[in-house]
Coordinates of C-alpha atoms in Angstrom, one line a residue:
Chain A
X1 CA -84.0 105.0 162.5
X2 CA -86.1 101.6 161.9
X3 CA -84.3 99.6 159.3
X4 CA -81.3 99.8 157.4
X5 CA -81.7 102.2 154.5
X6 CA -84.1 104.4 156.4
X7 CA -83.6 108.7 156.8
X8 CA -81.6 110.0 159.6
X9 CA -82.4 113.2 158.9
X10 CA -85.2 113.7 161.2
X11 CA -82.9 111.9 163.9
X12 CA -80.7 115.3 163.0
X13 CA -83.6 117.6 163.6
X14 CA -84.1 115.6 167.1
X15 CA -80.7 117.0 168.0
X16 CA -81.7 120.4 166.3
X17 CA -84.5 121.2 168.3
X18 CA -82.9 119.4 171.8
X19 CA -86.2 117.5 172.2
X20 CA -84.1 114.3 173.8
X21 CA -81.5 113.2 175.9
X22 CA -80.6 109.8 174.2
X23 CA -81.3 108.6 170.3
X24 CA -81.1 105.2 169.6
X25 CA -80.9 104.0 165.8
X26 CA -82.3 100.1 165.2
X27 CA -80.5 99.3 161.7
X28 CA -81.0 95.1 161.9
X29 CA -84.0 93.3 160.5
X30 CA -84.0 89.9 160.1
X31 CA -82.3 89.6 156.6
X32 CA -79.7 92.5 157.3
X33 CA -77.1 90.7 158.3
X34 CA -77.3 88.5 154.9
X35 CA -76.5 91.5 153.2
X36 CA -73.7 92.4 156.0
X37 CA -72.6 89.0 155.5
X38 CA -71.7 89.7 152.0
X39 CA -70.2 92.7 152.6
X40 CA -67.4 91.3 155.7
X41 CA -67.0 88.7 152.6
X42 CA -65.6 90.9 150.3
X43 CA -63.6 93.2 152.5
X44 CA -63.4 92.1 156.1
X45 CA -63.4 96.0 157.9
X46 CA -67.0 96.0 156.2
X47 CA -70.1 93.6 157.9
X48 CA -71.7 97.2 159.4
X49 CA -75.0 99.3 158.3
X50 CA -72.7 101.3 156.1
X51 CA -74.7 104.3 156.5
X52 CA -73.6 104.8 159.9
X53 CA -71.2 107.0 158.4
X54 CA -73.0 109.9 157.0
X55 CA -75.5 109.4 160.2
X56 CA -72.7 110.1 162.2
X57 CA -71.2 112.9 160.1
X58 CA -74.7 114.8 160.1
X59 CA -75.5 114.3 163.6
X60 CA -72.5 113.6 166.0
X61 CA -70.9 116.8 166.4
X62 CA -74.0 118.8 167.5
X63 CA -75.0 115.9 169.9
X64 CA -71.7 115.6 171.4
X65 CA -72.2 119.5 172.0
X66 CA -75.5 119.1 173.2
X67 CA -74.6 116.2 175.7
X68 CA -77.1 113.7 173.9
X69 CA -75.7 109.9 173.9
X70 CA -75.9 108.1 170.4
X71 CA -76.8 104.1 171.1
X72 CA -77.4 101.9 167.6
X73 CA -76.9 98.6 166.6
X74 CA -75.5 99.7 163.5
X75 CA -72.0 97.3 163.9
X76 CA -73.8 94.5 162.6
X77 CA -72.0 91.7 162.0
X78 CA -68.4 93.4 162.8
X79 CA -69.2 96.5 165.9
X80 CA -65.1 96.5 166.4
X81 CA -65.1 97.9 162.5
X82 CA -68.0 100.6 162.7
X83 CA -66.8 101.4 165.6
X84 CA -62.8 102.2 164.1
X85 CA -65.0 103.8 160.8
X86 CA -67.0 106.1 163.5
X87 CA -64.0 107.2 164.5
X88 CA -62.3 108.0 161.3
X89 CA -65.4 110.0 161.3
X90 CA -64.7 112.1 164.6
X91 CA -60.9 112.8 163.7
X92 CA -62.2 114.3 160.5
X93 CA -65.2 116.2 162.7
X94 CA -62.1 117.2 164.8
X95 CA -64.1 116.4 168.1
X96 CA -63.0 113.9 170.7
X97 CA -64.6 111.3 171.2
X98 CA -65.4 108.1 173.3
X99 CA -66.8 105.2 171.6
X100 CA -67.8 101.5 173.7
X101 CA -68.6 98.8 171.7
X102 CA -70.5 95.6 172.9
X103 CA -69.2 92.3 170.9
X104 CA -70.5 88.6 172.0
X105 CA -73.5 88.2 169.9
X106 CA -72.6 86.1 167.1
X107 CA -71.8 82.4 167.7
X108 CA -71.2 81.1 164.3
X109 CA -67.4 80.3 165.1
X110 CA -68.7 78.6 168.1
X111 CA -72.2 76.7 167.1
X112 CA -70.2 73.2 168.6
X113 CA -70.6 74.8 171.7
X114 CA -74.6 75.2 171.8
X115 CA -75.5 72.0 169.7
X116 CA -77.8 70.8 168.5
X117 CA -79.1 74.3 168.1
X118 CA -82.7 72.9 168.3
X119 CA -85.4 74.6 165.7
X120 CA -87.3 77.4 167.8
X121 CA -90.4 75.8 166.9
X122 CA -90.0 72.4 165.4
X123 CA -87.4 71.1 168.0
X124 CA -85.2 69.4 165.3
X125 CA -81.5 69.4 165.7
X126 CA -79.7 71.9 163.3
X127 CA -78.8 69.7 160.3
X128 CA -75.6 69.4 159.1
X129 CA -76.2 70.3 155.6
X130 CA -78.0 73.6 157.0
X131 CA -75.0 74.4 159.2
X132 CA -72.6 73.9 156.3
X133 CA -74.3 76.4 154.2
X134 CA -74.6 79.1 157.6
X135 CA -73.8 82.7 156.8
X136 CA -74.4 83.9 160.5
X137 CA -75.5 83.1 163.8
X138 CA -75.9 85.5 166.1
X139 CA -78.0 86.0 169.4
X140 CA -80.3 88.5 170.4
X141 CA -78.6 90.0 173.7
X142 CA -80.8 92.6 176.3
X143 CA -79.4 96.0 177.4
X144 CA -77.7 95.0 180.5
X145 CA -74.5 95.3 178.3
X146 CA -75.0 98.1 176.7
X147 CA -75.9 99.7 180.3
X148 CA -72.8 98.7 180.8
X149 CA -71.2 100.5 177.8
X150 CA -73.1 103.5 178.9
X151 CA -71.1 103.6 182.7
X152 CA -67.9 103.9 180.4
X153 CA -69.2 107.3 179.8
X154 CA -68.9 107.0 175.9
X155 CA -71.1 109.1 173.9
X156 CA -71.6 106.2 171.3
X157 CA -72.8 103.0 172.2
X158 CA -72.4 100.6 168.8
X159 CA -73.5 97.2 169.2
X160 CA -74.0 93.9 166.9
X161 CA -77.5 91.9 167.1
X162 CA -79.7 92.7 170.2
X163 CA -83.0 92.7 170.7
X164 CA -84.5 95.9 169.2
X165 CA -86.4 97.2 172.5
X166 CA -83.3 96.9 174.8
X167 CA -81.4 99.8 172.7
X168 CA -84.5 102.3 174.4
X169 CA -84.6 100.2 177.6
X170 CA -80.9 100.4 178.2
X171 CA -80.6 104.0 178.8
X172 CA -84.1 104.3 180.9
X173 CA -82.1 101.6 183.4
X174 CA -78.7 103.8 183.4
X175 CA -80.2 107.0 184.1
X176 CA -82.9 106.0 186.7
X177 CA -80.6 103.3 188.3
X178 CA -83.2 100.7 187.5
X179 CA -83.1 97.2 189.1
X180 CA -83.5 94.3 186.4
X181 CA -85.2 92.1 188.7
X182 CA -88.1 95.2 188.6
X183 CA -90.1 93.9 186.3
X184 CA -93.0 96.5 186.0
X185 CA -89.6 98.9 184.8
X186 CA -88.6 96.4 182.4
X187 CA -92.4 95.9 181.1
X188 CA -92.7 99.7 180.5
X189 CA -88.8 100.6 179.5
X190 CA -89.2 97.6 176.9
X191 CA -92.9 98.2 175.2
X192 CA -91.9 101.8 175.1
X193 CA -88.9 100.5 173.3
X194 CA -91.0 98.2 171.3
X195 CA -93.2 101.3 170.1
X196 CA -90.3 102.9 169.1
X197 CA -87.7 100.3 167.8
X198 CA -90.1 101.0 163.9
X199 CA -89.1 104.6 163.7
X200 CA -91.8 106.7 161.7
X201 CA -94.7 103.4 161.9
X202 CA -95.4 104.8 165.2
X203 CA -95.8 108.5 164.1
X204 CA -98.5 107.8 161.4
X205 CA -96.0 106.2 158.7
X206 CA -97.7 102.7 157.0
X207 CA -100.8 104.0 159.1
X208 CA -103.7 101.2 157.7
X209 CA -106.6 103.6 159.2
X210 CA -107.8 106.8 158.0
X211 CA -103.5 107.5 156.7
X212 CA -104.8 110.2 153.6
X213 CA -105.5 112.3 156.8
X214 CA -102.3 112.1 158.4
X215 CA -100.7 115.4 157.9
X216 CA -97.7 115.9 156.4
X217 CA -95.7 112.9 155.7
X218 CA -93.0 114.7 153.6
X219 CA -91.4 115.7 156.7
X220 CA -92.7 113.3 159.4
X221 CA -91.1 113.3 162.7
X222 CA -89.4 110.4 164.2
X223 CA -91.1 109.5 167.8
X224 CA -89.8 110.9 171.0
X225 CA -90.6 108.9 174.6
X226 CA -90.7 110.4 178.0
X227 CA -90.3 108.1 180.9
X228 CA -90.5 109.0 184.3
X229 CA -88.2 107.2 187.0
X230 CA -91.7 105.8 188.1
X231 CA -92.5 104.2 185.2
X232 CA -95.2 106.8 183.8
X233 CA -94.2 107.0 179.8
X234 CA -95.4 109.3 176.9
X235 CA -95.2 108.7 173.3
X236 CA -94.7 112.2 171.7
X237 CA -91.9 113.3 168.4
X238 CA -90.2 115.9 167.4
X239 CA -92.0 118.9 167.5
X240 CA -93.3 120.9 164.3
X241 CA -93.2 117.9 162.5
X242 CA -95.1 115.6 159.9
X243 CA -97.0 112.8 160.6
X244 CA -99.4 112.3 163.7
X245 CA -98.9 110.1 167.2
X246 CA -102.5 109.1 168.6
X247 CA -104.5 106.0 170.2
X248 CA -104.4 104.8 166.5
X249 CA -101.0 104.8 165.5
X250 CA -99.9 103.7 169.0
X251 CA -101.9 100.8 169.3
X252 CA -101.3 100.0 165.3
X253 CA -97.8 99.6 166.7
X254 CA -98.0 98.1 170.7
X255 CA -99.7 95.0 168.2
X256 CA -96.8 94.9 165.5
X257 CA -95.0 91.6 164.9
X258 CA -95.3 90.7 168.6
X259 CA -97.6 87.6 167.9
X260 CA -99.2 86.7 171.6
X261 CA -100.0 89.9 173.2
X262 CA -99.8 88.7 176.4
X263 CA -96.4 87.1 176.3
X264 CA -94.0 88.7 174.1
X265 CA -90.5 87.4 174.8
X266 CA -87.8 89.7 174.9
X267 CA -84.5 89.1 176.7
X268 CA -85.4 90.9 179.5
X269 CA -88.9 90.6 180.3
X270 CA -91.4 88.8 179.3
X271 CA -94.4 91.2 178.0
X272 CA -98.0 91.3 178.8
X273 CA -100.1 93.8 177.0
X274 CA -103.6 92.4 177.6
X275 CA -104.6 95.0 180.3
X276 CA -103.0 97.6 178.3
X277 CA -104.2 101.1 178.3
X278 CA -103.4 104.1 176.0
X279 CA -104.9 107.4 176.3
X280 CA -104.5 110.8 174.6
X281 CA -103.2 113.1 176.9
X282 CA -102.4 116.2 174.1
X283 CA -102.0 117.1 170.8
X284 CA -99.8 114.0 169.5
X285 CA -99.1 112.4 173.3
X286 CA -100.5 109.0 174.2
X287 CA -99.6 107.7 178.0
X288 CA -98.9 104.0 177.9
X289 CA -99.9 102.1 180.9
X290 CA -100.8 98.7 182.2
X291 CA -98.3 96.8 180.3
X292 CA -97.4 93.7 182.4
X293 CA -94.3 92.3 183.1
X294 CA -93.4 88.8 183.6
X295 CA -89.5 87.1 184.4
X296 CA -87.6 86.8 181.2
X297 CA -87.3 83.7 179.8
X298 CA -84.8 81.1 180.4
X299 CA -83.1 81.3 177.4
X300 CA -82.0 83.7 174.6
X301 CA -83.4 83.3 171.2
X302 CA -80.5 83.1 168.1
X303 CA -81.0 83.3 164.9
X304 CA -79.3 81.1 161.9
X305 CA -78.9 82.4 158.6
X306 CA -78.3 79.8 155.6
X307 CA -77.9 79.8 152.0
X308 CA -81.0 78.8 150.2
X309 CA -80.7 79.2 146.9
X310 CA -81.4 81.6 144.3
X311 CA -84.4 83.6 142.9
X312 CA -84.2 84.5 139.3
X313 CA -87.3 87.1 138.2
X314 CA -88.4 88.2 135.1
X315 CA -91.0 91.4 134.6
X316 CA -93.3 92.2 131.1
X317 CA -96.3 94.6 130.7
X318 CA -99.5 94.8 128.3
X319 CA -102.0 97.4 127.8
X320 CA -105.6 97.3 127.3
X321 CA -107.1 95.5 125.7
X322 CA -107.0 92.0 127.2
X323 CA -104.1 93.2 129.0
X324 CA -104.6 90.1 131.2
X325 CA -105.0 87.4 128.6
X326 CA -101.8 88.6 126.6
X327 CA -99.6 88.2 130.2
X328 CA -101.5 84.8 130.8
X329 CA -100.3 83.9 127.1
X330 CA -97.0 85.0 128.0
X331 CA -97.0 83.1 130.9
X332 CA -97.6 79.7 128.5
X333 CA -94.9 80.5 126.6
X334 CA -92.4 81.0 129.2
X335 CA -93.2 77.8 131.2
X336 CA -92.6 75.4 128.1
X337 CA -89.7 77.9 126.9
X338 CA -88.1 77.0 130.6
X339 CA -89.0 73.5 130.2
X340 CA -87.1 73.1 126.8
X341 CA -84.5 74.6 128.3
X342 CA -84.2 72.3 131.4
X343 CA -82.9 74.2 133.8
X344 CA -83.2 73.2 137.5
X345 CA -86.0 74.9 138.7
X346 CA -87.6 73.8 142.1
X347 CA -90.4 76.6 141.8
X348 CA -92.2 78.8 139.2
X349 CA -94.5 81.6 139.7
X350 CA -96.5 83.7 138.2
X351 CA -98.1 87.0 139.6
X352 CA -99.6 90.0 137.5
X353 CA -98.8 93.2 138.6
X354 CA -101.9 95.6 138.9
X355 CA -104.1 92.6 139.4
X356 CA -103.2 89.9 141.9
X357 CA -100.0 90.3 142.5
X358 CA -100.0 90.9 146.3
X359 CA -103.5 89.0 147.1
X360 CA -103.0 86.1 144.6
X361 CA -106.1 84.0 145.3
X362 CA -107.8 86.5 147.3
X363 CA -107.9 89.2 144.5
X364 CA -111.0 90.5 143.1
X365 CA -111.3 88.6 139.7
X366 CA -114.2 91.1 138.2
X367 CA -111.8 94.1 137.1
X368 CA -110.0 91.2 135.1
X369 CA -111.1 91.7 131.8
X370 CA -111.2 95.8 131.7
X371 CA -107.5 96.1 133.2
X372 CA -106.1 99.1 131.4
X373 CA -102.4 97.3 131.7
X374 CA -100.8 94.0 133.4
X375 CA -97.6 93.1 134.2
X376 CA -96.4 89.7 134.5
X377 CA -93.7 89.0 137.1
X378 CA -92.9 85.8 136.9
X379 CA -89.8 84.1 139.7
X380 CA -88.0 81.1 140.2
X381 CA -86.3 79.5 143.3
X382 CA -83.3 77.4 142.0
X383 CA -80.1 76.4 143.6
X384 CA -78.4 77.0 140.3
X385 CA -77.4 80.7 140.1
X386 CA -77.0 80.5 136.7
X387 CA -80.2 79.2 136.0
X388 CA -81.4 82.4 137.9
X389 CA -80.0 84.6 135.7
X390 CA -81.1 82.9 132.5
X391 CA -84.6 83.0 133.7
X392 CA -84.0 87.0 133.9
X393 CA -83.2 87.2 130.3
X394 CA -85.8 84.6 128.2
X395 CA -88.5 87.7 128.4
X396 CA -86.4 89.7 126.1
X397 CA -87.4 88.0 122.5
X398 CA -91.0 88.2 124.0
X399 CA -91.3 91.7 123.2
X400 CA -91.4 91.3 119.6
X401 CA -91.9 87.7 119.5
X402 CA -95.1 87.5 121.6
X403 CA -98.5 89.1 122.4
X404 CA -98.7 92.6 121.0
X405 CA -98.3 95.8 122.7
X406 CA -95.4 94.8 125.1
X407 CA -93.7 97.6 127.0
X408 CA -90.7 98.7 126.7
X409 CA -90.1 98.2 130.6
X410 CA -88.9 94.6 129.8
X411 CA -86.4 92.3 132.0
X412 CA -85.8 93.0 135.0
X413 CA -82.7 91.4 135.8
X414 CA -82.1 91.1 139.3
X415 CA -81.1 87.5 140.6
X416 CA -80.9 87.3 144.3
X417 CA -79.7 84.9 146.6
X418 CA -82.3 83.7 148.6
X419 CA -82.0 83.2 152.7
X420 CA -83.1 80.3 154.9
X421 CA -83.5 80.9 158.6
X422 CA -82.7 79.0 161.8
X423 CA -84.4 80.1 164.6
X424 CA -83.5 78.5 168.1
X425 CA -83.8 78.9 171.7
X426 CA -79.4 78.7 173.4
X427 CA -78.5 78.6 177.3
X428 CA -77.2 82.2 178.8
X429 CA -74.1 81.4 180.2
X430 CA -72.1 80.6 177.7
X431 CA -73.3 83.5 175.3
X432 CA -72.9 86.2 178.5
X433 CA -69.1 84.6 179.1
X434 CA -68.7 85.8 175.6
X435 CA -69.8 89.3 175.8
X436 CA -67.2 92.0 175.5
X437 CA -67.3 96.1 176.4
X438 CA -64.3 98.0 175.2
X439 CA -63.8 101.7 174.3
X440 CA -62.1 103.3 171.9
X441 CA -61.1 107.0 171.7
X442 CA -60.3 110.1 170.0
X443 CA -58.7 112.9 171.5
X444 CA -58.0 116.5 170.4
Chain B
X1 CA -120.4 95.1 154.5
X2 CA -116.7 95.4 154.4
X3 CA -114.8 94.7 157.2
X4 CA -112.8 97.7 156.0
X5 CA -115.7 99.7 157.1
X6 CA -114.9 98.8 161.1
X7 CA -111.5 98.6 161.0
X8 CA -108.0 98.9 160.0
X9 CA -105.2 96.5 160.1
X10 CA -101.4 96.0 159.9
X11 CA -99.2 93.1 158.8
X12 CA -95.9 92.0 158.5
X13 CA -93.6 88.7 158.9
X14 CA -91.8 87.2 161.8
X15 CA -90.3 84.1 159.9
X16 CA -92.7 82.3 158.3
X17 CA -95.5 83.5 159.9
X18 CA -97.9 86.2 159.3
X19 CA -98.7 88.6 162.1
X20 CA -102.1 90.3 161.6
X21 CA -103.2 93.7 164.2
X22 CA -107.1 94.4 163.1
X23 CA -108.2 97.5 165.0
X24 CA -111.7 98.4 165.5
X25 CA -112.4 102.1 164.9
X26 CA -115.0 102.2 167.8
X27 CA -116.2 99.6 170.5
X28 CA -119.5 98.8 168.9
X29 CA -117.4 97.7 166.1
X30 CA -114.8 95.7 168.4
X31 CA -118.0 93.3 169.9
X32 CA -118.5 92.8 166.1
X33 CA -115.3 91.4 165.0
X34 CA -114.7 90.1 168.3
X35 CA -118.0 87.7 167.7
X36 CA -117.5 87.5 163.6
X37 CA -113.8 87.3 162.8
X38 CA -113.0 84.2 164.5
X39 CA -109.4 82.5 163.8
X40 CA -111.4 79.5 161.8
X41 CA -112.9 82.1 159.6
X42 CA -109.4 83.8 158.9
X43 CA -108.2 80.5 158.4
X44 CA -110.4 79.1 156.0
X45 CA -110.3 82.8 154.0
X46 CA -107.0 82.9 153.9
X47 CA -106.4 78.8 153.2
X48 CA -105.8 79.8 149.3
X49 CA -102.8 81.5 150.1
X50 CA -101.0 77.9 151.7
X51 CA -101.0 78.7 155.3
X52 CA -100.7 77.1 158.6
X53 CA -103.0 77.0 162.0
X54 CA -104.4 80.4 162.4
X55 CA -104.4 81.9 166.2
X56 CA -106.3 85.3 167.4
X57 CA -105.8 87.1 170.7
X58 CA -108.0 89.6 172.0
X59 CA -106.7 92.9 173.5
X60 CA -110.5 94.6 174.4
X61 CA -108.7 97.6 176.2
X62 CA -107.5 98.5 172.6
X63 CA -110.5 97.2 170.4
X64 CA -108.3 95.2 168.7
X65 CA -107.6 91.3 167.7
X66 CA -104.3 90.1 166.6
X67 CA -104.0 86.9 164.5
X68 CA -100.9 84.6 163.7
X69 CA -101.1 83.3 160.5
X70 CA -98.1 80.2 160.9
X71 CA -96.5 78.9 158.2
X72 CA -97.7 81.2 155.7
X73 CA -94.6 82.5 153.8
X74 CA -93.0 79.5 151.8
X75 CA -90.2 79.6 154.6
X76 CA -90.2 83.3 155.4
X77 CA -89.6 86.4 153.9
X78 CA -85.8 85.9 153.1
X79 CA -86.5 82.8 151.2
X80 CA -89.5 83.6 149.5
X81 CA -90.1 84.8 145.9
X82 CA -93.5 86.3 146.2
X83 CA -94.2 89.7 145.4
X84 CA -95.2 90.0 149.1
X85 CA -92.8 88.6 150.5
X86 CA -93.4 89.4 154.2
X87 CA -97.2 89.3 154.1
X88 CA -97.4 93.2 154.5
X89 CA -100.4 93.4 152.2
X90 CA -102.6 90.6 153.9
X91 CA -104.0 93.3 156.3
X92 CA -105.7 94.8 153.3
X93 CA -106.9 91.6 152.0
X94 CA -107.9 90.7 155.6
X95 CA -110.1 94.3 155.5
X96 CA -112.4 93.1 152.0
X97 CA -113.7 89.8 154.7
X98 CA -117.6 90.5 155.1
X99 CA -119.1 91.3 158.4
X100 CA -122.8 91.7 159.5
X101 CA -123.4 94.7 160.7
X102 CA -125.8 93.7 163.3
X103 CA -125.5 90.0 164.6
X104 CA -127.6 90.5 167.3
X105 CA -130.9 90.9 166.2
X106 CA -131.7 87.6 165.4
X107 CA -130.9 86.4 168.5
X108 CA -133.0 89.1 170.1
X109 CA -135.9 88.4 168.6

C-alpha cells in the first residue's frame, strides 16, 4: 500500500497468486501522524493506520500459510498498540502468530535531549512557542532494525516512522545477508524501495504521459521487485493485472519527491541516480541499474509536527451565464460580510472551481466568460476555531440572498486544523540507544 | 508549441517545496527542453504563484529534468489552504510552457 487510506486488496491478490516472498505496506505520509495524533488523543490504544486491521484480516492467514513475511509501518505513532490489535486479529483468525515490533522513533517526550532541534534548512533553533504547540516528533530510522525484527523470525514486522525505502530494503539485506557498509546493495535495495514505497504510481496509477492508454486501472496491480543477491533488480506486479510497468512509469517514479537526483538522502545511503539506466526487458519488466551509492549521512532527519491554526472553507456554484461574474460578486460580498463580522482572519482566499482553482495565476483566462458553471471555494487560515466554522456557514443566506442561479450544493462545512512542520537534522546515538525490538505472540 | 507536446511531468510536495519530474517522450525532445526549459524560465513562469529559488537537475540517461520549486506552498501542504495543496497539479501547468520546436536553425544558418 502507498498511503493511509489506500486498497489492500491487490496486496491480497499478491498472496493469491504467490508472486512474492515479502509485502511491505508504507501507511505514513507526512501529515499522517497529525491525524494519528488525534486519534492516541482520544483513546490512547489508538495512534495506528487503523486499517491495519481489515488488511490483516484479508491477507494474514493465507500469507502465514504461504510463508510470505508482512513488514508495514502501520504502528504509527503507537506500534506496541497495532501490534496488541494485530493480534486480537490472529486469536480471532485462530492462527498463531509472531509479531516484532520496532519502537524508538518518536522523540517528542525527549526533544531536551536533541536541542535546539535546528530547522533542516533555515538553521534556526526550534522556538519555544513552536515546541509548545508540538503534536509529534518522530525520526526517520533505516531498516537495520527492522532486519533485526526479521532474525526474530516473526511473520509481522510493525513499525512507527521510518524512512519509506528501508521497509523493501530491510528484507533484501536479511535474506541475502547484505553488508551495510556495501553501498552499491544499499543504492539498489533502497531505489528499488523508493520505486515501490508509492504503491500503484509505479504501475501506471497518476501516470502524466499517454495514462488514457494504460490498460485497465479498475483492477491495477500493485508492483512486485525481483532482486538478485548481486544486486541485478526488476520492477514487475502482480500478474493478470491492471495498469502497466514500463520505462515511463518507472522513471515517472525513480524522479518522484526525491529533489536532487544525485543525492537523495535516506538513512542508509546516500542515492545517486544520475548514471541511471532503465530498460524494458518484457512485457511490464524494467531492469534498474546504475544507481549510485554514496555513505549515508551523518545524521537522521526528524520531523516536528505543530499546531498551526485552523482552516475554515466555504463552497457555492453558478451556471451559465456569467457563471464567473456571479462567483466574483459573491466573492465581494463575503469579504465585506467577514469584515463586519470581525473575525480573526490572517488569510482569505478565493479560488473558482472549474476555472482556476488549481493553476490560479497560470490559468487560461479566455474560457472565462463562456464557463457553463463556477464554483467559488473560498478558505480561511485563523487561529480561532470558531471563526473557522463561522466562515463555513455565511454562504448559506447567499443562495437566496445573492446572484441567481445558486446550487443547491451549498456549504461545505468542513473546518480543519491546519499543521506546521519542523523539519531537522538529530545526532544517531542517542535515537539508536532508544530503539527497541520485542515480540509478541499467539499460540494455538 | 506546447511543451505538453514533448513531454509529461509529475508533481508533488516535500514540505514547502514543489518537486517537478518533466520527462521527454523521445531524445530529440530531451535536447529541447534540456536547452529551453531552464530553471530561470520555470521560475519566472511560475513567480505568480509566490515561490522560492527554482533548481533543475538533469538526468540525460532518462530524458528527463527535475526541478525544485522552494518555498512554494504557503508553509507546506499541511498548513496550506489552497485547493492544491501539495502542488500536484503544477506538472500540468508546467506542460502549457511554450517551447520552439527547432532552436537550432538559427544558429545553423
Amino acid at each position: 500500500m502507498g498511503f493511509y487510506g489506500d486498497t489492500f486488496l491487490p496486496a491480497l491478490e499478491m498472496i493469491q497468486k504467490e508472486a512474492v516472498d515479502y509485502i511491505c505496506f508504507e501507511d505514513l505520509a507526512e501529515l499522517t501522524l497529525a491525524i494519528l495524533q488525534k486519534d492516541r488523543q482520544r483513546n490512547p490504544a489508538e495512534g495506528y493506520t487503523k486499517d491495519l486491521v481489515p488488511m490483516l484480516r484479508a491477507c494474514w492467514k493465507e500469507a502465514r500459510a504461504k510463508g510470505i513475511r508482512l513488514i508495514t509501518n502501520a504502528g504509527g505513532l503507537n506500534p506496541r498498540g497495532a501490534a496488541e490489535a494485530a493480534l486480537a486479529v490472529a486469536r480471532e483468525l485462530g492462527i498463531e502468530a509472531r509479531v516484532a515490533v520496532v519502537e524508538g522513533d518518536s522523540v517528542l517526550e525527549r526533544l531536551e535531549e536533541f536541542r535546539p532541534f535546528p530547522h533542516m534548512e533555515t538553521g534556526e533553533p526550534l522556538p519555544e512557542e513552536v515546541r509548545r504547540r508540538a503534536l509529534f516528533a518522530n525520526v526517520y530510522l533505516g531498516a537495520r532494525p527492522i532486519v533485526e525484527a526479521l532474525k526474530t523470525g516473526a511473520d509481522l514486522v510493525i513499525t512507527g516512522r521510518v524512512a519509506d525505502a528501508a521497509l523493501f530494503l530491510a528484507p533484501l539485506v536479511y535474506e541475502f545477508d547484505w553488508s551495510f557498509d556495501d553501498l552499491q546493495r544499499m543504492a539498489i535495495g533502497t531505489a528499488v524501495g523508493h520505486l515501490l514505497e508509492c504503491s500503484s504510481q509505479v504501475t501506471g496509477g497518476n501516470h502524466g504521459g499517454r495514462w488514457a492508454e494504460i490498460p485497465d486501472l479498475d483492477r491495477i496491480g500493485f508492483p512486485i521487485a525481483e532482486v538478485s543477491e548481486d544486486g541485478t533488480a526488476i520492477i514487475t506486479k502482480t500478474p493478470d493485472t491492471g495498469g502497466r510497468v514500463s520505462f515511463d512509469t518507472v522513471r515517472e517514479q525513480l524522479l518522484y519527491e526525491i529533489h536532487d537526483p544525485r543525492a537523495y538522502a535516506t538513512p542508509d545511503v546516500v542515492l545517486d541516480f544520475s548514471q541511471v539506466r532503465l530498460a524494458e526487458v518484457g512485457p511490464d519488466r524494467v531492469q534498474v541499474s546504475g544507481v549510485v551509492g554514496h555513505p549515508r549521512p551523518e545524521r537522521y532527519k526528524a520531523l516536528l509536527g505543530y499546531e498551526d491554526g485552523y482552516m475554515g472553507q466555504a463552497l457555492i456554484g453558478y451556471s451559465w451565464p456569467d457563471a464567473l461574474k456571479k462567483a466574483q460578486a459573491t466573492e465581494a460580498i463575503l469579504r465585506r460580510q467577514l469584515e463586519r463580522m470581525r473575525l480573526p482572519l490572517q488569510e482569505i482566499r478565493a479560488e473558482y472551481l472549474g476555472y482556476n482553482s488549481l493553476h490560479g495565476p497560470l490559468a487560461d483566462p479566455a474560457q472565462a466568460d463562456q464557463l457553463n458553471e463556477v464554483y467559488l471555494r473560498l478558505t480561511v487560515r485563523t487561529s480561532d476555531r470558531r471563526a473557522a466554522e463561522q466562515v463555513s456557514r455565511v454562504m448559506v443566506p447567499l443562495a437566496l440572498g445573492g446572484p441567481p442561479t445558486a446550487s443547491g450544493f451549498i456549504g461545505f462545512d468542513r473546518t480543519r486544523a491546519l499543521l506546521g512542520i519542523w523539519p531537522s537534522l538529530i545526532d544517531r546515538e542517542p535515537v539508536d540507544a532508544g530503539v527497541r525490538i520485542s515480540v509478541l505472540e499467539v499460540r494455538t | 508549441m506546447k511543451l505538453k507536446e514533448l513531454a509529461f511531468a509529475r508533481s508533488s510536495d516535500k514540505g514547502n517545496h514543489v518537486d517537478i519530474g518533466l520527462f521527454a517522450y523521445t531524445e530529440e525532445g530531451y535536447r529541447l527542453i534540456e536547452r529551453q526549459i531552464t530553471a530561470e524560465r520555470v521560475a519566472a513562469y511560475f513567480a505568480p504563484l509566490g515561490i522560492g529559488a527554482v533548481e533543475r537537475y538533469e538526468v540525460p540517461t532518462i530524458w528527463a529534468l527535475k526541478f525544485v520549486i522552494r518555498n512554494a506552498l504557503d508553509g507546506g501542504a499541511s498548513r496550506s489552504i489552497r485547493a492544491d495543496n501539495q502542488g500536484k497539479t503544477w506538472s500540468g501547468a508546467l506542460l502549457r510552457m511554450e517551447i520552439e520546436p527547432r532552436p537550432c536553425e538559427k544558429n545553423e544558418r
